């Protein structure tokens, strides 16, 4: 910045006079193109910032001033752009906030925010209409310094195959809209989300919300859209303590905080909130905390270093600052870098031109680095934290790659009482299949065929056994009705005439042996004994029987293999 330093030197010199050389120097500065004084860009931070005390603890004004100060002191930026920021305070309700946003067209050159997802879609449309760039960590579908929480949560659900999801939201409007946006996104991916509950104030509201969730038997994950208890969120404290009373923290249900996905939670230190609250410690054993990795430094340590360098007022206690401070800083810094890259390329800074320069950008950031791939997607790594239910420290169990959605094992998750919540059908997470009640239709068809085959085989076997038993009963015992040739005594009839009672009686008076004895003809020659091949009249227990032959058979044509016969009593 030599030209600017020259101007400052001339303006503050005690013996400054308008000599010819000075006038010439000033004319050269005016005539020649000056890249340093070419443009000033004001970045607007869209709130609301005063409606929620924990959001106000993120110190958005201090974060923006620090980011711009670091930009101006970065000698690698040679385009000569001068940056400024404006804290755009809005109403707490979405309609009022949107109405205020609609009047900001000429206030700033670019937007960071809004922090309230309730009117993200409308604000994004307005920004596109004005052709001004917008960057937000809360809005889905716009340029963001971080992967959207929806994508990270879905990666976790998909890895563990937890499809049944419930969402409980704090009563503040921005949490309600964040929860609804999350539920809609997960439903669009095919997951059975429900119930989606807005809790009322206090422990009573938490209890009623959890009772509604507990009535839904298939819920395996509860996403809590509210401030984390680790940074002072009272709603989440009520939720977890009541969940422990209702025995929902026995390992059958996993609780996931939403807001820790928006910043890097410092996890290499004990959390004071667990110190004198054993009930909360046991309840937090059922929580899996997903946050940005702190491998590059603890937020509080980074904040303390900035204080030591007089970049931040010394009267600010780092422990009283929300880690969202780092996300605000990084968002402002990233927007300024994109503006600088576009301006250096000789293009006018608009929403369209910014989108062409978002790829392959690395920013050191505050607390954690920012890394955009060639498509402008954030590659900021995440980590899953777990606790043992007794200590005050969280430890990493899985790393998350936001680009691929893969989880990398660090150590085993400790579920309460070693009770795993179980898994759902993987068809919930397969975009090419349709789940019916949590079951793949192909699996249903195969099971139907298998069960039908078992039923048919069983029925056939039962029918066969039943027939064999019935057949045995018909052949044996006092009530048998199927006769064999061994049961009958075959006789010759004297004539083809109808047998009278006298003839029948005379024959019945004889014994079986007499009947079976070969008869002698008139000529004195003996005749062969009666057989089923020579007669169709027989006697069974004193009754005369006329054998009824099958169609096509003639007398004497009974084959030896025909053992069972149908019979008719001659009575």
mmCIF file of N, CA, C and O in Angstrom, residues 406-462:
data_model
loop_
_atom_site.group_PDB
_atom_site.id
_atom_site.type_symbol
_atom_site.label_atom_id
_atom_site.label_comp_id
_atom_site.label_asym_id
_atom_site.label_seq_id
_atom_site.Cartn_x
_atom_site.Cartn_y
_atom_site.Cartn_z
ATOM 1 N N UNK A 406 -18.835 -40.802 4.065
ATOM 2 C CA UNK A 406 -18.283 -41.982 4.734
ATOM 3 C C UNK A 406 -17.900 -41.660 6.179
ATOM 4 O O UNK A 406 -17.474 -40.539 6.483
ATOM 5 N N UNK A 407 -18.029 -42.656 7.040
ATOM 6 C CA UNK A 407 -17.602 -42.558 8.427
ATOM 7 C C UNK A 407 -16.400 -43.463 8.638
ATOM 8 O O UNK A 407 -16.396 -44.611 8.168
ATOM 9 N N UNK A 408 -15.396 -42.947 9.333
ATOM 10 C CA UNK A 408 -14.171 -43.695 9.565
ATOM 11 C C UNK A 408 -14.027 -43.973 11.062
ATOM 12 O O UNK A 408 -14.058 -43.056 11.887
ATOM 13 N N UNK A 409 -13.845 -45.228 11.369
ATOM 14 C CA UNK A 409 -13.840 -45.692 12.758
ATOM 15 C C UNK A 409 -12.612 -45.186 13.512
ATOM 16 O O UNK A 409 -11.497 -45.214 12.993
ATOM 17 N N UNK A 410 -12.836 -44.704 14.728
ATOM 18 C CA UNK A 410 -11.750 -44.356 15.643
ATOM 19 C C UNK A 410 -11.760 -45.294 16.836
ATOM 20 O O UNK A 410 -10.760 -45.931 17.155
ATOM 21 N N UNK A 411 -12.899 -45.393 17.485
ATOM 22 C CA UNK A 411 -13.065 -46.375 18.554
ATOM 23 C C UNK A 411 -14.551 -46.669 18.718
ATOM 24 O O UNK A 411 -15.408 -45.967 18.176
ATOM 25 N N UNK A 412 -14.843 -47.710 19.456
ATOM 26 C CA UNK A 412 -16.213 -48.201 19.583
ATOM 27 C C UNK A 412 -17.080 -47.242 20.387
ATOM 28 O O UNK A 412 -16.654 -46.680 21.391
ATOM 29 N N UNK A 413 -18.318 -47.064 19.917
ATOM 30 C CA UNK A 413 -19.291 -46.246 20.651
ATOM 31 C C UNK A 413 -19.769 -47.026 21.877
ATOM 32 O O UNK A 413 -20.048 -48.232 21.803
ATOM 33 N N UNK A 414 -19.853 -46.325 22.992
ATOM 34 C CA UNK A 414 -20.374 -46.947 24.200
ATOM 35 C C UNK A 414 -21.847 -46.575 24.348
ATOM 36 O O UNK A 414 -22.190 -45.447 24.675
ATOM 37 N N UNK A 415 -22.726 -47.529 24.080
ATOM 38 C CA UNK A 415 -24.148 -47.310 24.274
ATOM 39 C C UNK A 415 -24.526 -47.649 25.711
ATOM 40 O O UNK A 415 -23.942 -48.568 26.319
ATOM 41 N N UNK A 416 -25.493 -46.942 26.281
ATOM 42 C CA UNK A 416 -25.883 -47.207 27.675
ATOM 43 C C UNK A 416 -26.329 -48.654 27.863
ATOM 44 O O UNK A 416 -27.107 -49.184 27.058
ATOM 45 N N UNK A 417 -25.810 -49.287 28.895
ATOM 46 C CA UNK A 417 -26.150 -50.665 29.252
ATOM 47 C C UNK A 417 -25.865 -51.645 28.106
ATOM 48 O O UNK A 417 -26.459 -52.730 28.030
ATOM 49 N N UNK A 418 -24.979 -51.232 27.191
ATOM 50 C CA UNK A 418 -24.646 -52.045 26.012
ATOM 51 C C UNK A 418 -25.878 -52.408 25.197
ATOM 52 O O UNK A 418 -25.945 -53.469 24.561
ATOM 53 N N UNK A 419 -26.837 -51.508 25.206
ATOM 54 C CA UNK A 419 -28.092 -51.728 24.482
ATOM 55 C C UNK A 419 -28.062 -50.913 23.192
ATOM 56 O O UNK A 419 -28.223 -49.700 23.208
ATOM 57 N N UNK A 420 -27.849 -51.579 22.076
ATOM 58 C CA UNK A 420 -27.800 -50.914 20.783
ATOM 59 C C UNK A 420 -29.219 -50.653 20.295
ATOM 60 O O UNK A 420 -30.110 -51.498 20.450
ATOM 61 N N UNK A 421 -29.488 -49.491 19.685
ATOM 62 C CA UNK A 421 -30.850 -49.210 19.217
ATOM 63 C C UNK A 421 -31.305 -50.081 18.063
ATOM 64 O O UNK A 421 -32.471 -50.018 17.672
ATOM 65 N N UNK A 422 -30.431 -50.891 17.495
ATOM 66 C CA UNK A 422 -30.834 -51.746 16.383
ATOM 67 C C UNK A 422 -30.771 -51.001 15.058
ATOM 68 O O UNK A 422 -30.486 -49.808 14.990
ATOM 69 N N UNK A 423 -31.040 -51.720 13.999
ATOM 70 C CA UNK A 423 -30.971 -51.140 12.651
ATOM 71 C C UNK A 423 -32.293 -51.347 11.938
ATOM 72 O O UNK A 423 -33.095 -52.219 12.279
ATOM 73 N N UNK A 424 -32.502 -50.518 10.930
ATOM 74 C CA UNK A 424 -33.662 -50.645 10.057
ATOM 75 C C UNK A 424 -33.223 -51.230 8.720
ATOM 76 O O UNK A 424 -32.029 -51.384 8.445
ATOM 77 N N UNK A 425 -34.184 -51.544 7.890
ATOM 78 C CA UNK A 425 -33.878 -52.099 6.575
ATOM 79 C C UNK A 425 -33.042 -51.114 5.767
ATOM 80 O O UNK A 425 -33.288 -49.902 5.779
ATOM 81 N N UNK A 426 -32.028 -51.647 5.057
ATOM 82 C CA UNK A 426 -31.169 -50.768 4.267
ATOM 83 C C UNK A 426 -31.871 -50.205 3.045
ATOM 84 O O UNK A 426 -31.335 -49.325 2.377
ATOM 85 N N UNK A 427 -33.075 -50.699 2.753
ATOM 86 C CA UNK A 427 -33.795 -50.144 1.599
ATOM 87 C C UNK A 427 -34.229 -48.699 1.847
ATOM 88 O O UNK A 427 -34.505 -47.964 0.901
ATOM 89 N N UNK A 428 -34.288 -48.274 3.135
ATOM 90 C CA UNK A 428 -34.613 -46.875 3.416
ATOM 91 C C UNK A 428 -33.562 -45.938 2.837
ATOM 92 O O UNK A 428 -33.855 -44.779 2.531
ATOM 93 N N UNK A 429 -32.339 -46.423 2.703
ATOM 94 C CA UNK A 429 -31.233 -45.578 2.258
ATOM 95 C C UNK A 429 -30.781 -45.923 0.839
ATOM 96 O O UNK A 429 -29.717 -45.501 0.415
ATOM 97 N N UNK A 430 -31.590 -46.700 0.134
ATOM 98 C CA UNK A 430 -31.309 -47.052 -1.253
ATOM 99 C C UNK A 430 -32.277 -46.279 -2.137
ATOM 100 O O UNK A 430 -33.475 -46.550 -2.156
ATOM 101 N N UNK A 431 -31.717 -45.318 -2.865
ATOM 102 C CA UNK A 431 -32.574 -44.480 -3.698
ATOM 103 C C UNK A 431 -33.225 -45.217 -4.846
ATOM 104 O O UNK A 431 -34.201 -44.730 -5.427
ATOM 105 N N UNK A 432 -32.728 -46.406 -5.199
ATOM 106 C CA UNK A 432 -33.282 -47.142 -6.332
ATOM 107 C C UNK A 432 -34.392 -48.096 -5.926
ATOM 108 O O UNK A 432 -34.976 -48.762 -6.780
ATOM 109 N N UNK A 433 -34.692 -48.195 -4.637
ATOM 110 C CA UNK A 433 -35.734 -49.110 -4.181
ATOM 111 C C UNK A 433 -36.770 -48.351 -3.363
ATOM 112 O O UNK A 433 -36.540 -47.233 -2.913
ATOM 113 N N UNK A 434 -37.908 -49.007 -3.198
ATOM 114 C CA UNK A 434 -39.010 -48.423 -2.433
ATOM 115 C C UNK A 434 -39.245 -49.290 -1.212
ATOM 116 O O UNK A 434 -39.362 -50.511 -1.320
ATOM 117 N N UNK A 435 -39.291 -48.658 -0.047
ATOM 118 C CA UNK A 435 -39.532 -49.391 1.191
ATOM 119 C C UNK A 435 -41.023 -49.391 1.499
ATOM 120 O O UNK A 435 -41.679 -48.351 1.434
ATOM 121 N N UNK A 436 -41.549 -50.570 1.843
ATOM 122 C CA UNK A 436 -42.941 -50.693 2.265
ATOM 123 C C UNK A 436 -42.926 -51.134 3.714
ATOM 124 O O UNK A 436 -42.641 -52.297 4.011
ATOM 125 N N UNK A 437 -43.199 -50.198 4.609
ATOM 126 C CA UNK A 437 -43.149 -50.519 6.028
ATOM 127 C C UNK A 437 -41.759 -50.868 6.497
ATOM 128 O O UNK A 437 -41.580 -51.598 7.460
ATOM 129 N N UNK A 438 -40.766 -50.381 5.800
ATOM 130 C CA UNK A 438 -39.410 -50.653 6.205
ATOM 131 C C UNK A 438 -38.830 -51.916 5.605
ATOM 132 O O UNK A 438 -37.759 -52.351 5.988
ATOM 133 N N UNK A 439 -39.546 -52.540 4.652
ATOM 134 C CA UNK A 439 -39.077 -53.784 4.060
ATOM 135 C C UNK A 439 -39.013 -53.615 2.554
ATOM 136 O O UNK A 439 -39.911 -53.036 1.939
ATOM 137 N N UNK A 440 -37.975 -54.143 1.954
ATOM 138 C CA UNK A 440 -37.798 -54.077 0.518
ATOM 139 C C UNK A 440 -38.868 -54.917 -0.168
ATOM 140 O O UNK A 440 -39.105 -56.062 0.206
ATOM 141 N N UNK A 441 -39.560 -54.398 -1.213
ATOM 142 C CA UNK A 441 -40.585 -55.182 -1.911
ATOM 143 C C UNK A 441 -40.057 -56.505 -2.463
ATOM 144 O O UNK A 441 -40.776 -57.505 -2.474
ATOM 145 N N UNK A 442 -38.816 -56.529 -2.942
ATOM 146 C CA UNK A 442 -38.247 -57.787 -3.432
ATOM 147 C C UNK A 442 -38.154 -58.816 -2.310
ATOM 148 O O UNK A 442 -38.471 -60.002 -2.493
ATOM 149 N N UNK A 443 -37.742 -58.336 -1.140
ATOM 150 C CA UNK A 443 -37.672 -59.223 0.018
ATOM 151 C C UNK A 443 -39.060 -59.731 0.395
ATOM 152 O O UNK A 443 -39.239 -60.906 0.742
ATOM 153 N N UNK A 444 -40.067 -58.847 0.304
ATOM 154 C CA UNK A 444 -41.442 -59.250 0.610
ATOM 155 C C UNK A 444 -41.900 -60.337 -0.357
ATOM 156 O O UNK A 444 -42.511 -61.338 0.043
ATOM 157 N N UNK A 445 -41.605 -60.166 -1.648
ATOM 158 C CA UNK A 445 -42.007 -61.154 -2.647
ATOM 159 C C UNK A 445 -41.337 -62.498 -2.396
ATOM 160 O O UNK A 445 -41.986 -63.561 -2.459
ATOM 161 N N UNK A 446 -40.034 -62.472 -2.119
ATOM 162 C CA UNK A 446 -39.322 -63.722 -1.845
ATOM 163 C C UNK A 446 -39.867 -64.415 -0.599
ATOM 164 O O UNK A 446 -40.038 -65.647 -0.582
ATOM 165 N N UNK A 447 -40.142 -63.625 0.448
ATOM 166 C CA UNK A 447 -40.705 -64.225 1.652
ATOM 167 C C UNK A 447 -42.091 -64.788 1.397
ATOM 168 O O UNK A 447 -42.453 -65.853 1.923
ATOM 169 N N UNK A 448 -42.882 -64.111 0.558
ATOM 170 C CA UNK A 448 -44.218 -64.611 0.235
ATOM 171 C C UNK A 448 -44.129 -65.947 -0.499
ATOM 172 O O UNK A 448 -44.866 -66.900 -0.198
ATOM 173 N N UNK A 449 -43.210 -66.022 -1.475
ATOM 174 C CA UNK A 449 -43.038 -67.268 -2.219
ATOM 175 C C UNK A 449 -42.576 -68.380 -1.286
ATOM 176 O O UNK A 449 -43.066 -69.521 -1.347
ATOM 177 N N UNK A 450 -41.616 -68.062 -0.396
ATOM 178 C CA UNK A 450 -41.106 -69.071 0.521
ATOM 179 C C UNK A 450 -42.188 -69.563 1.470
ATOM 180 O O UNK A 450 -42.354 -70.781 1.671
ATOM 181 N N UNK A 451 -42.939 -68.639 2.034
ATOM 182 C CA UNK A 451 -43.995 -69.021 2.983
ATOM 183 C C UNK A 451 -45.085 -69.809 2.274
ATOM 184 O O UNK A 451 -45.583 -70.825 2.791
ATOM 185 N N UNK A 452 -45.453 -69.381 1.056
ATOM 186 C CA UNK A 452 -46.470 -70.103 0.294
ATOM 187 C C UNK A 452 -46.013 -71.523 -0.015
ATOM 188 O O UNK A 452 -46.797 -72.481 0.065
ATOM 189 N N UNK A 453 -44.725 -71.671 -0.364
ATOM 190 C CA UNK A 453 -44.192 -73.015 -0.648
ATOM 191 C C UNK A 453 -44.269 -73.892 0.592
ATOM 192 O O UNK A 453 -44.679 -75.065 0.518
ATOM 193 N N UNK A 454 -43.892 -73.332 1.753
ATOM 194 C CA UNK A 454 -43.973 -74.110 2.992
ATOM 195 C C UNK A 454 -45.416 -74.509 3.292
ATOM 196 O O UNK A 454 -45.683 -75.643 3.718
ATOM 197 N N UNK A 455 -46.345 -73.596 3.073
ATOM 198 C CA UNK A 455 -47.754 -73.897 3.351
ATOM 199 C C UNK A 455 -48.264 -75.000 2.435
ATOM 200 O O UNK A 455 -48.951 -75.943 2.869
ATOM 201 N N UNK A 456 -47.921 -74.901 1.135
ATOM 202 C CA UNK A 456 -48.383 -75.914 0.186
ATOM 203 C C UNK A 456 -47.788 -77.288 0.490
ATOM 204 O O UNK A 456 -48.482 -78.315 0.455
ATOM 205 N N UNK A 457 -46.483 -77.308 0.791
ATOM 206 C CA UNK A 457 -45.846 -78.583 1.124
ATOM 207 C C UNK A 457 -46.450 -79.162 2.397
ATOM 208 O O UNK A 457 -46.745 -80.369 2.489
ATOM 209 N N UNK A 458 -46.652 -78.318 3.401
ATOM 210 C CA UNK A 458 -47.244 -78.789 4.640
ATOM 211 C C UNK A 458 -48.655 -79.296 4.455
ATOM 212 O O UNK A 458 -49.039 -80.339 5.017
ATOM 213 N N UNK A 459 -49.444 -78.566 3.643
ATOM 214 C CA UNK A 459 -50.818 -78.998 3.391
ATOM 215 C C UNK A 459 -50.848 -80.324 2.642
ATOM 216 O O UNK A 459 -51.667 -81.213 2.939
ATOM 217 N N UNK A 460 -49.963 -80.462 1.660
ATOM 218 C CA UNK A 460 -49.918 -81.709 0.896
ATOM 219 C C UNK A 460 -49.530 -82.871 1.799
ATOM 220 O O UNK A 460 -50.117 -83.969 1.725
ATOM 221 N N UNK A 461 -48.529 -82.652 2.645
ATOM 222 C CA UNK A 461 -48.107 -83.716 3.554
ATOM 223 C C UNK A 461 -49.211 -84.086 4.537
ATOM 224 O O UNK A 461 -49.460 -85.266 4.803
ATOM 225 N N UNK A 462 -49.887 -83.055 5.057
ATOM 226 C CA UNK A 462 -50.980 -83.322 5.993
ATOM 227 C C UNK A 462 -52.114 -84.076 5.321
ATOM 228 O O UNK A 462 -52.708 -84.996 5.899
#
